[in-house]
Short mmCIF file of C-alpha atoms in Angstrom, two decimals:
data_model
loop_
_atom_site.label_atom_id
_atom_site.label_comp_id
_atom_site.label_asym_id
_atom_site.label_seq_id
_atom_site.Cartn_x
_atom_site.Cartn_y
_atom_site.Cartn_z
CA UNK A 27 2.18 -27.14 5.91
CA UNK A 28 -0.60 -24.79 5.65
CA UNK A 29 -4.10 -26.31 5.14
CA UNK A 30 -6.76 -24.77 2.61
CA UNK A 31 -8.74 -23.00 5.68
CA UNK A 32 -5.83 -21.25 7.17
CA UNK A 33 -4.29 -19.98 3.82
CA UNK A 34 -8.08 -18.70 3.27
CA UNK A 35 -8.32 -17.23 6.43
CA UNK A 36 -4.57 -15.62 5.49
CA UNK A 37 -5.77 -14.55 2.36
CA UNK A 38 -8.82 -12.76 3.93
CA UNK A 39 -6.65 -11.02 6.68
CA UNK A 40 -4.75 -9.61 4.13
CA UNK A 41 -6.75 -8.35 1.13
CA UNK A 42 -7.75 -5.24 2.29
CA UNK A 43 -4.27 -4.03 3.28
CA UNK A 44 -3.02 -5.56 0.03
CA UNK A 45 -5.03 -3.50 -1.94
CA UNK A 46 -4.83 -0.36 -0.16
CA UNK A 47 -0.89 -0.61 -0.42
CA UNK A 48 -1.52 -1.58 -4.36
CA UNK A 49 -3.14 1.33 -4.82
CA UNK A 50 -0.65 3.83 -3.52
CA UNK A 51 1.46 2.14 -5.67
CA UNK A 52 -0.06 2.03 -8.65
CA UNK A 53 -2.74 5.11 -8.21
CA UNK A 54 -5.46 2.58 -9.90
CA UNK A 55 -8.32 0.51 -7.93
CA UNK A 56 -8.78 -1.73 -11.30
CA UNK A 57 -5.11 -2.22 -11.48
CA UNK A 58 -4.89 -2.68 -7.90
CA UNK A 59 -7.29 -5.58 -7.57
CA UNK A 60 -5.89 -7.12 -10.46
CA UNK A 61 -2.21 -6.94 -8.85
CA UNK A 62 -4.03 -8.61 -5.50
CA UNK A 63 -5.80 -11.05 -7.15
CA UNK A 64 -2.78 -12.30 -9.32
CA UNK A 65 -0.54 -11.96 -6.08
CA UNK A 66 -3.22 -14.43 -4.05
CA UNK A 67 -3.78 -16.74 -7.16
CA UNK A 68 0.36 -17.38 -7.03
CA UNK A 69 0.31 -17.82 -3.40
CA UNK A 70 -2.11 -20.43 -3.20
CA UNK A 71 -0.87 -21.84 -6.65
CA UNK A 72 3.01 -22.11 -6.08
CA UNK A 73 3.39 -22.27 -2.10
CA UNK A 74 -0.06 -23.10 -0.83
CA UNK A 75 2.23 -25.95 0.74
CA UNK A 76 4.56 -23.79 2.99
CA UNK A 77 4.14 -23.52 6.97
CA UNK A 78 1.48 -20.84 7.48
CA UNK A 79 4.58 -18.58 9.13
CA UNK A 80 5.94 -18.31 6.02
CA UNK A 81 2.80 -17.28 4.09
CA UNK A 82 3.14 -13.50 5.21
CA UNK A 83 6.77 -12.92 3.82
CA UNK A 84 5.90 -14.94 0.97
CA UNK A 85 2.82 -12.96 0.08
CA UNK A 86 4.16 -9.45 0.55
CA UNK A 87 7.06 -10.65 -1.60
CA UNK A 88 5.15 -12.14 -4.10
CA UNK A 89 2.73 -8.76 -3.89
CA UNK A 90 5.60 -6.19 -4.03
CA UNK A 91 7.33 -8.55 -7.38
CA UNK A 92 3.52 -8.40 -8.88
CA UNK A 93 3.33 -4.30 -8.61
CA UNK A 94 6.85 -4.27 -10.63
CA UNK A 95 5.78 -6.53 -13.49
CA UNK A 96 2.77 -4.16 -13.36
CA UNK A 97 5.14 -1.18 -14.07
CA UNK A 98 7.09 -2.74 -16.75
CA UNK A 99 4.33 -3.98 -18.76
CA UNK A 100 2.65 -0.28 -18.52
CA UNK A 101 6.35 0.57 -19.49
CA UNK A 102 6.33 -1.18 -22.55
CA UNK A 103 2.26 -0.40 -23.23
CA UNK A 104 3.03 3.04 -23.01
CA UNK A 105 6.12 3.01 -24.76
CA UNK A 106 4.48 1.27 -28.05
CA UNK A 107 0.72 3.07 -27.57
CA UNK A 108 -0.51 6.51 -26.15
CA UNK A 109 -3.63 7.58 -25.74
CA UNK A 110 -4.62 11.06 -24.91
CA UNK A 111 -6.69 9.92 -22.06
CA UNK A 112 -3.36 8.89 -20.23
CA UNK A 113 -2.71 12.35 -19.94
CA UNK A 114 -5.51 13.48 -18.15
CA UNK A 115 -5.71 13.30 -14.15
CA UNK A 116 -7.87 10.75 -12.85
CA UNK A 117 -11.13 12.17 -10.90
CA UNK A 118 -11.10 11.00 -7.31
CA UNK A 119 -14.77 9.50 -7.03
CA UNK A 120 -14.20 9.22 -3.01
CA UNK A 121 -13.70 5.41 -3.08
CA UNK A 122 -10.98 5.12 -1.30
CA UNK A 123 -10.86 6.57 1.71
CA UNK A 124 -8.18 6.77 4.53
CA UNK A 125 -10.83 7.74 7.57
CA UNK A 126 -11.70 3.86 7.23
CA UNK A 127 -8.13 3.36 8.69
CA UNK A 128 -8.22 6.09 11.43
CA UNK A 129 -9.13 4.85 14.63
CA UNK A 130 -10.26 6.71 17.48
CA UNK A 131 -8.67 6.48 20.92
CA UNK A 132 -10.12 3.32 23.36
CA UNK A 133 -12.60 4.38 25.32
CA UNK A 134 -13.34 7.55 23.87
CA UNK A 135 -17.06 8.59 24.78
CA UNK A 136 -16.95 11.86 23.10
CA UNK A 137 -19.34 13.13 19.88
CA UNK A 138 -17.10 14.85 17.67
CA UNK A 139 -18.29 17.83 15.82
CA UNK A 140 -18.69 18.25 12.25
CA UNK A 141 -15.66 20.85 11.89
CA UNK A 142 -13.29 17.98 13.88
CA UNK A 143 -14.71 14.75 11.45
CA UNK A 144 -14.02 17.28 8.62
CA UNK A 145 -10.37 18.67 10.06
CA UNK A 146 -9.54 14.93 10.58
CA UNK A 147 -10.92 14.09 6.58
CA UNK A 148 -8.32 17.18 5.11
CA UNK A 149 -5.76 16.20 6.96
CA UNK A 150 -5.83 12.46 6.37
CA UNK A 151 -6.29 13.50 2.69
CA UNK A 152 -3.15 15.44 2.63
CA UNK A 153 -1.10 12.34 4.35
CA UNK A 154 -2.69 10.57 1.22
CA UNK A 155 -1.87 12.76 -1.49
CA UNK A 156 1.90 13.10 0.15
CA UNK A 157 2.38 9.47 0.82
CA UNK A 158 1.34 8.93 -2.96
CA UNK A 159 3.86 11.64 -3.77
CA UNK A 160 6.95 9.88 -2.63
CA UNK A 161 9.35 7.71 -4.74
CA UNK A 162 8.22 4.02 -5.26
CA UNK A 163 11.10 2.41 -2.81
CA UNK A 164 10.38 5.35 -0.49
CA UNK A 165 6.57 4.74 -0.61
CA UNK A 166 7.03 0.84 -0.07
CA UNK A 167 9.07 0.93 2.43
CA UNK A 168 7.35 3.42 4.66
CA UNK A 169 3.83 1.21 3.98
CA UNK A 170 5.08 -2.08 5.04
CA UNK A 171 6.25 -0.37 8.01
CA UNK A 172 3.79 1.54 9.34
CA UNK A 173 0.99 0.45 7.38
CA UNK A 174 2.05 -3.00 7.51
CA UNK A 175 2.86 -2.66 10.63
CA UNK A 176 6.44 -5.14 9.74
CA UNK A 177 9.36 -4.90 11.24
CA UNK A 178 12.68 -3.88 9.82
CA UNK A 179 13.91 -7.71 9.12
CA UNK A 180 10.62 -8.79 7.25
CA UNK A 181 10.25 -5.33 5.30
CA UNK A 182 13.70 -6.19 4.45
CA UNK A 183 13.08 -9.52 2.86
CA UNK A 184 9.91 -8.36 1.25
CA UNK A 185 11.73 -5.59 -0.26
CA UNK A 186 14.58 -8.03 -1.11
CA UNK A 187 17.34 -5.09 -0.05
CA UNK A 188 19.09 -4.89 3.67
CA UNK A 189 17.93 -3.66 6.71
CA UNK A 190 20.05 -0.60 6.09
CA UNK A 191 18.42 0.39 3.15
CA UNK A 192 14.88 0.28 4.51
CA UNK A 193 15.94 1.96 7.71
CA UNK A 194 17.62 4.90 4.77
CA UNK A 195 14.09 4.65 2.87
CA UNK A 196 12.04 5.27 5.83
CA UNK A 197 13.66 7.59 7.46
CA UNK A 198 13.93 9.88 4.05
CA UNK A 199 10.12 9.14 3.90
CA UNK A 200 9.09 10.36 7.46
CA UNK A 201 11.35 13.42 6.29
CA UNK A 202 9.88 14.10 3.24
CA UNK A 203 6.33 13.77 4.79
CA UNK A 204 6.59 15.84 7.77
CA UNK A 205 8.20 18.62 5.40
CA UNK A 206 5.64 18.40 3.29
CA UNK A 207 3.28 18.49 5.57
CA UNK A 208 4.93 21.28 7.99
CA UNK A 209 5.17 23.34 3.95
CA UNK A 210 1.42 22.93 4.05
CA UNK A 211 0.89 24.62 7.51
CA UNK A 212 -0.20 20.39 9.65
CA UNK A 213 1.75 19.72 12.62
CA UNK A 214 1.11 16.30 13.75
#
């Protein structure tokens, strides 16, 4: 049974992955953070009590069933209200940024130049923009993986499909990307 301090030190480990992967998914920090927050609050609320092994396939489940009821309720909001605004893109203010999750090699003692920090920043920015461009199960799958950093098995269960099908997703995603990216002149 987890105690209070290690499913807040879980909770901490995980929040800023959480809401990076919420807000591929839903393309909206305010969503995002809501999605987190409401995924946390039902961790703690309805298994706070489960071995603290469990807590990370429980909280990437609970996460992943959060960002779906966040879909159908837009579903339904959009399908009974519009609003002209929804049509417009939203402007990029630079708050989330993908350079915080670039590390540099061990070791390294080298300056980089200003042409190499900004090569690395357009690149990482078109990763970003394709990632966000591929299907939801697509996206999902290739985030817990190699964001998330989860193997097949536990993407599996936090997916709730087989191993199969998140091997299929991923493997369409890497696709996808590095033909998206090779269409855009990046080898990486």
């Amino acid at each position: 049974m987890a105690t209070e301090r290690e499913l807040s030190d879980f909770l901490k480990s995980v929040e800023k992955r959480a809401f990076k992967r919420s807000v591929y998914h839903v393309r909206d920090d305010e969503a995002a953070l809501d999605i987190v927050q409401e995924s946390m609050m039902k961790l703690a609320e309805h298994y706070g009590d489960k071995p603290p092994a469990e807590l990370p396939m429980l909280f990437q489940r609970i996460l992943s069933n959060c960002t779906l009821d966040w879909f159908r309720r837009q579903k339904t909001r959009n399908a009974l209200f519009s609003n002209l605004s929804d049509f417009e893109s939203a402007s990029e203010d630079g708050d989330f940024d993908l350079l915080e999750t670039y590390a540099a090699l061990e070791g390294s003692q080298q300056a980089e130049s200003a042409e190499d920090v900004t090569r690395r920043a357009q690149v990482l920015r078109e990763i970003e923009i394709e990632i966000q461009a591929l299907p939801g199960r697509q996206r999902e799958a290739f985030l817990m993986r190699y964001w998330e950093e989860m193997d097949v098995a536990e993407t599996a269960a936090a997916m709730g499909c087989s191993e199969g099908s998140v091997k299929t997703h991923c493997s369409r995603a890497v696709q996808a990307l590095s033909k998206a990216l090779k269409a855009k002149g990046l080898q990486l």
